[in-house]
Coordinates of C-alpha atoms in Angstrom, one line a residue:
X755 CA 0.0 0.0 0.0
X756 CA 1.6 3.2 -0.9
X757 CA 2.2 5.9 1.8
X758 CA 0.1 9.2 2.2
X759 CA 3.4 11.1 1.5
X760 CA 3.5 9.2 -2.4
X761 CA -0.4 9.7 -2.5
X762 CA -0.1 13.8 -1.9
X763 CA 3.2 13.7 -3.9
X764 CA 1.3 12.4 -7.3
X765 CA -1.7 13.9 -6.7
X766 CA 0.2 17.7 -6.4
X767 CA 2.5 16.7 -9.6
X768 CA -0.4 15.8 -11.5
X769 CA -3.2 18.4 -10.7
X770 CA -0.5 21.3 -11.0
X771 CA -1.1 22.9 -14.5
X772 CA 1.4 21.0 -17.3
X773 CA 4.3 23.3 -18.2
X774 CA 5.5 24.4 -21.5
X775 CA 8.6 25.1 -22.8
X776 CA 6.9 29.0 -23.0
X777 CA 6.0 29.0 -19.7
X778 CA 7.8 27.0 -17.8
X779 CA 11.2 25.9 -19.2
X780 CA 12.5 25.0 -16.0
X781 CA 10.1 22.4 -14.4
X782 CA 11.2 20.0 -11.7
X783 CA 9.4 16.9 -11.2
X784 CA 9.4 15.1 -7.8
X785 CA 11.4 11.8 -8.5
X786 CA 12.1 8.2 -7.1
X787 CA 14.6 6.0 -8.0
X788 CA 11.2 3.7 -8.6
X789 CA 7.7 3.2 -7.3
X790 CA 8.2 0.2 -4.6
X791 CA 5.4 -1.8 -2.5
X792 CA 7.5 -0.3 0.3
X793 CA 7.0 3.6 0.8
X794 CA 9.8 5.3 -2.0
X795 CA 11.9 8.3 -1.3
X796 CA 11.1 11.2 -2.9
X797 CA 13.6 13.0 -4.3
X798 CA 13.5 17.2 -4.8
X799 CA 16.1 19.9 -4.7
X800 CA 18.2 20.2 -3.1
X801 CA 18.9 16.8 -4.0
X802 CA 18.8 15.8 -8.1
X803 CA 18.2 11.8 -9.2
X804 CA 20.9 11.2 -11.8
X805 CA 18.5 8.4 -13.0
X806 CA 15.0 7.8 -12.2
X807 CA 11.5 7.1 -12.3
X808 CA 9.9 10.2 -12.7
X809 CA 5.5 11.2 -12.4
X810 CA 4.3 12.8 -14.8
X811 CA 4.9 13.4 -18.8
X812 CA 8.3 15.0 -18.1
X813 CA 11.6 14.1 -18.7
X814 CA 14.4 13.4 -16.0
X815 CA 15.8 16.0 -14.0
X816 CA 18.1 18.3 -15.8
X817 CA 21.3 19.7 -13.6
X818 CA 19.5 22.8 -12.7
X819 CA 16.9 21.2 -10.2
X820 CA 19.5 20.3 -7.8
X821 CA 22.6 22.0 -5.9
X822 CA 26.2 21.1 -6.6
X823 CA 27.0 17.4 -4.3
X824 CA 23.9 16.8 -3.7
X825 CA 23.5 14.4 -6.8
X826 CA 21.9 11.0 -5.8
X827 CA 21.8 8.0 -8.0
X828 CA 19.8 4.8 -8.2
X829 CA 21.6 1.2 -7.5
X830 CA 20.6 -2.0 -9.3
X831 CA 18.1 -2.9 -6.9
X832 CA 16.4 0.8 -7.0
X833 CA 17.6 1.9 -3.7
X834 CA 18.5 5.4 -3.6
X835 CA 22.5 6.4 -3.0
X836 CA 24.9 9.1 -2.3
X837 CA 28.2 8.9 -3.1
X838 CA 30.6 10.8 -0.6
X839 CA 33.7 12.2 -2.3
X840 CA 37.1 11.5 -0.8
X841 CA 36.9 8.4 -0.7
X842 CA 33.6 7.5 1.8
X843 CA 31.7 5.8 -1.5
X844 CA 28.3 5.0 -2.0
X845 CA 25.8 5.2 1.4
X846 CA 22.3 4.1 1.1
X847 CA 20.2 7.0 2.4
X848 CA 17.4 5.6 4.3
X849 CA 15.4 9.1 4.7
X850 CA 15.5 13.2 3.7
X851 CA 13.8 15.1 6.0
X852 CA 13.2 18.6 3.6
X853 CA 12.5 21.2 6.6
X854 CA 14.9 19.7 9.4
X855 CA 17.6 19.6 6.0
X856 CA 18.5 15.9 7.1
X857 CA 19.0 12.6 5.8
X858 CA 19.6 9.6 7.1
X859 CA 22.6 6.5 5.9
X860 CA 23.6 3.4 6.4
X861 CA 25.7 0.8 4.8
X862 CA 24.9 -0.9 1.8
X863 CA 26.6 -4.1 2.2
X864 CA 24.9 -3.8 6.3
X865 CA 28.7 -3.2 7.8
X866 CA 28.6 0.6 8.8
X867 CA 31.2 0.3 11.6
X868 CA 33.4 -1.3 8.9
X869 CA 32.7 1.8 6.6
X870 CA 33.5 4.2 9.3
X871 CA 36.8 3.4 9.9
X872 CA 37.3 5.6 6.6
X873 CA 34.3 7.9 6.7
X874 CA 35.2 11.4 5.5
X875 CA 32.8 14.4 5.1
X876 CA 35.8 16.6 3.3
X877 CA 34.5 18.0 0.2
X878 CA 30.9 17.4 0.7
X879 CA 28.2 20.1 1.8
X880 CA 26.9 17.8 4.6
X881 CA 28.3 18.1 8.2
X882 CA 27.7 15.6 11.2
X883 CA 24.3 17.0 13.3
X884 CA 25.9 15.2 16.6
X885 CA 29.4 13.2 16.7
X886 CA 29.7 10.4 19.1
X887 CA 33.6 8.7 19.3
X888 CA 33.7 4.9 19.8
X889 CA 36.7 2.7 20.2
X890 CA 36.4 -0.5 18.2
X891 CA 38.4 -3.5 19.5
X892 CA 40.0 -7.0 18.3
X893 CA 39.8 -9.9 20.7
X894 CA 41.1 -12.8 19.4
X895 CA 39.9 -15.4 21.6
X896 CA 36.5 -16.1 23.2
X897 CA 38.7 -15.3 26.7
X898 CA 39.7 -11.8 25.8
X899 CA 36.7 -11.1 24.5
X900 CA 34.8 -11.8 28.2
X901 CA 37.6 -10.3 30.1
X902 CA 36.8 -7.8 27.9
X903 CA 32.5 -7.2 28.6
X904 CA 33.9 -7.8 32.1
X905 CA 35.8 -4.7 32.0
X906 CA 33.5 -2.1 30.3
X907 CA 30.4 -1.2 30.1
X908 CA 28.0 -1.4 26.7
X909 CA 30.6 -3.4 25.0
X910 CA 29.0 -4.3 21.8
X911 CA 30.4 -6.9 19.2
X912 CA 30.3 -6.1 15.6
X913 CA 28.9 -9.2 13.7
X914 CA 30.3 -8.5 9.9
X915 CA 33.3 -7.8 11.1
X916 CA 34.1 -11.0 13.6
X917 CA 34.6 -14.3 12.8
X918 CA 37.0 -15.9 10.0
X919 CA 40.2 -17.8 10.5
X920 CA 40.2 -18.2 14.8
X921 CA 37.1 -16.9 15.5
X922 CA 38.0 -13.4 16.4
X923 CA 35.3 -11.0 17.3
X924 CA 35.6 -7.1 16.9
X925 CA 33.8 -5.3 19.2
X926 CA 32.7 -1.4 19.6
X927 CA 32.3 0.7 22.9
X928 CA 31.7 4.5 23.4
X929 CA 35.8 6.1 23.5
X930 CA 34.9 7.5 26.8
X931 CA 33.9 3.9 28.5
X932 CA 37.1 2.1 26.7
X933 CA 39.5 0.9 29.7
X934 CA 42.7 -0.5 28.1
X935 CA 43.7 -2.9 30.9
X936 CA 42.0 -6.5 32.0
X937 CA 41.7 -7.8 28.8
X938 CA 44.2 -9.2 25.9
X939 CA 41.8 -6.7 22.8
X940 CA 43.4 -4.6 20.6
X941 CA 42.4 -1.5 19.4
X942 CA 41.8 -1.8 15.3
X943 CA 40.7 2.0 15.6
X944 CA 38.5 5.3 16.6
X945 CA 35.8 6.8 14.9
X946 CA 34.2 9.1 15.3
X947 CA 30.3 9.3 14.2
X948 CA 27.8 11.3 12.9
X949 CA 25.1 9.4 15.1
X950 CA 21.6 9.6 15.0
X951 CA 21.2 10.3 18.5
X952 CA 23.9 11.6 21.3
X953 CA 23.4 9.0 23.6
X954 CA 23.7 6.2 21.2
X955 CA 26.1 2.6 22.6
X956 CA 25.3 1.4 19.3
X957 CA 27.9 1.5 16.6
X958 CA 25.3 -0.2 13.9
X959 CA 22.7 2.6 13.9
X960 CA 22.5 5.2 11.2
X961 CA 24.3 7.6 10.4
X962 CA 22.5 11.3 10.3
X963 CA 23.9 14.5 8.4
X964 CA 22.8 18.1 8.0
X965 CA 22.9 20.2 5.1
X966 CA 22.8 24.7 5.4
X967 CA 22.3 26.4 2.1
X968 CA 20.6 29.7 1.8
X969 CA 16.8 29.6 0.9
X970 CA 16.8 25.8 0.6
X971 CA 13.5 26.3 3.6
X972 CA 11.3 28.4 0.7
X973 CA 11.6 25.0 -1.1
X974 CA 9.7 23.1 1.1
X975 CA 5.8 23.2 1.8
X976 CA 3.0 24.1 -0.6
X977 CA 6.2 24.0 -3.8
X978 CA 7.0 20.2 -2.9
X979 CA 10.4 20.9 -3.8
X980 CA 9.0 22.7 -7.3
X981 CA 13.0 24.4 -7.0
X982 CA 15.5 25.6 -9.1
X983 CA 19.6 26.4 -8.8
X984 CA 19.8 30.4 -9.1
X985 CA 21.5 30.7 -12.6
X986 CA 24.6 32.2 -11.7
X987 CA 25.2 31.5 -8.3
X988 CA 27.2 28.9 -6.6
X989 CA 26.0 28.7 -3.0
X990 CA 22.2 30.5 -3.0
X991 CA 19.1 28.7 -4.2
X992 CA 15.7 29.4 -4.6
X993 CA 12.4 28.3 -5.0
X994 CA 10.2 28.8 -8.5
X995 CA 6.8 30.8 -8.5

């Protein structure tokens, strides 16, 4: 069944009057990478689908209805993705919230803390909304790894990382709870993450960004993301009508 948001979404695309290339060059559809039992995301400025499933008679988003890194692109089972630069790669994103200006990650392969270890927001508009440090650990043997629950508190284990050759298991812990002594773990490395809440134990959870451009708010409400890049400008936006 699809969700009220997809309902109001195609009903608003479709009732608003059809543009023409006299009066409306510059039309920006609301797009999905496709139309899922599960709810779809919608995509609108800022954000741009590089490929997509589109409603309406229109054709694909052209480069002006989104902003500069804030392309998204469609994998080969439809999901929607965003492609960090620097390295980070490809992140599932899991929700955009238009008026808070967040979205939510995760892992597409289902191994964030794995990912993390080399997560970089350098060159991307998108900054951490609250940053939580955890220590993740190596202990070889079933032994080390109790000494190690023994010694601190909300010690977690990573599944997708543990196992293999010996049965290691890697586990995570909040930095500030780590305790280095009591136990023969060793540390494979600190990150530091854009968590979804601040009082999160749980290295597995989301990951949650931000985004601050000037007049991205106008674009949300009665417009539906009906938005436009400011010919000319490299950092303002604004909404059409």
């Amino acid at each position: 069944m699809l969700s009220l948001r997809l309902i109001l979404a195609a009903l608003f695309t479709l009732l608003r009057p059809l543009p023409s290339s006299a009066d409306d060059p510059y039309f920006c559809p609301i797009t999905f990478c496709e139309l899922h039992d599960v709810p779809p995301l919608p995509v609108h400025f800022p954000f741009r689908l590089t490929d997509i499933f589109y409603l309406g008679d229109f054709p694909p988003a052209p480069f002006y209805c989104g902003y500069q890194g804030f392309d998204l692109s469609c994998s080969n089972t439809s999901d929607t993705i965003l492609t960090l630069p620097g390295g980070s790669g490809p992140f599932l994103v899991q929700s955009i919230d238009y008026g808070d200006r967040s979205l939510v990650l995760n892992d597409p392969d289902r191994c964030l803390p794995k990912r993390l270890l080399n997560f970089s927001l350098s060159g991307s508009p998108f900054l951490p909304e609250t940053l939580v440090n955890f220590t993740l650990l190596n202990c070889s043997s079933e032994e080390a790894a109790s000494s190690a629950r023994g010694s601190m508190h909300e010690l977690r284990k990573v599944p997708c990382m543990s196992g293999g050759p010996g049965g290691y298991e890697v586990m995570s812990v909040r930095t500030g709870l780590y305790n280095s002594s009591g136990h023969g773990c060793g540390v494979v490395g600190n990150v530091s993450v854009p968590a979804s809440q601040a009082y999160t134990n749980d290295l597995n959870e989301d990951v949650k960004l931000t985004w601050n451009l000037p007049g991205c708010r106008r674009c949300v409400g009665l417009e539906m993301g009906f938005c436009e890049l400011r010919t000319g400008c490299s950092r303002n936006a604004r909404s059409k009508g």
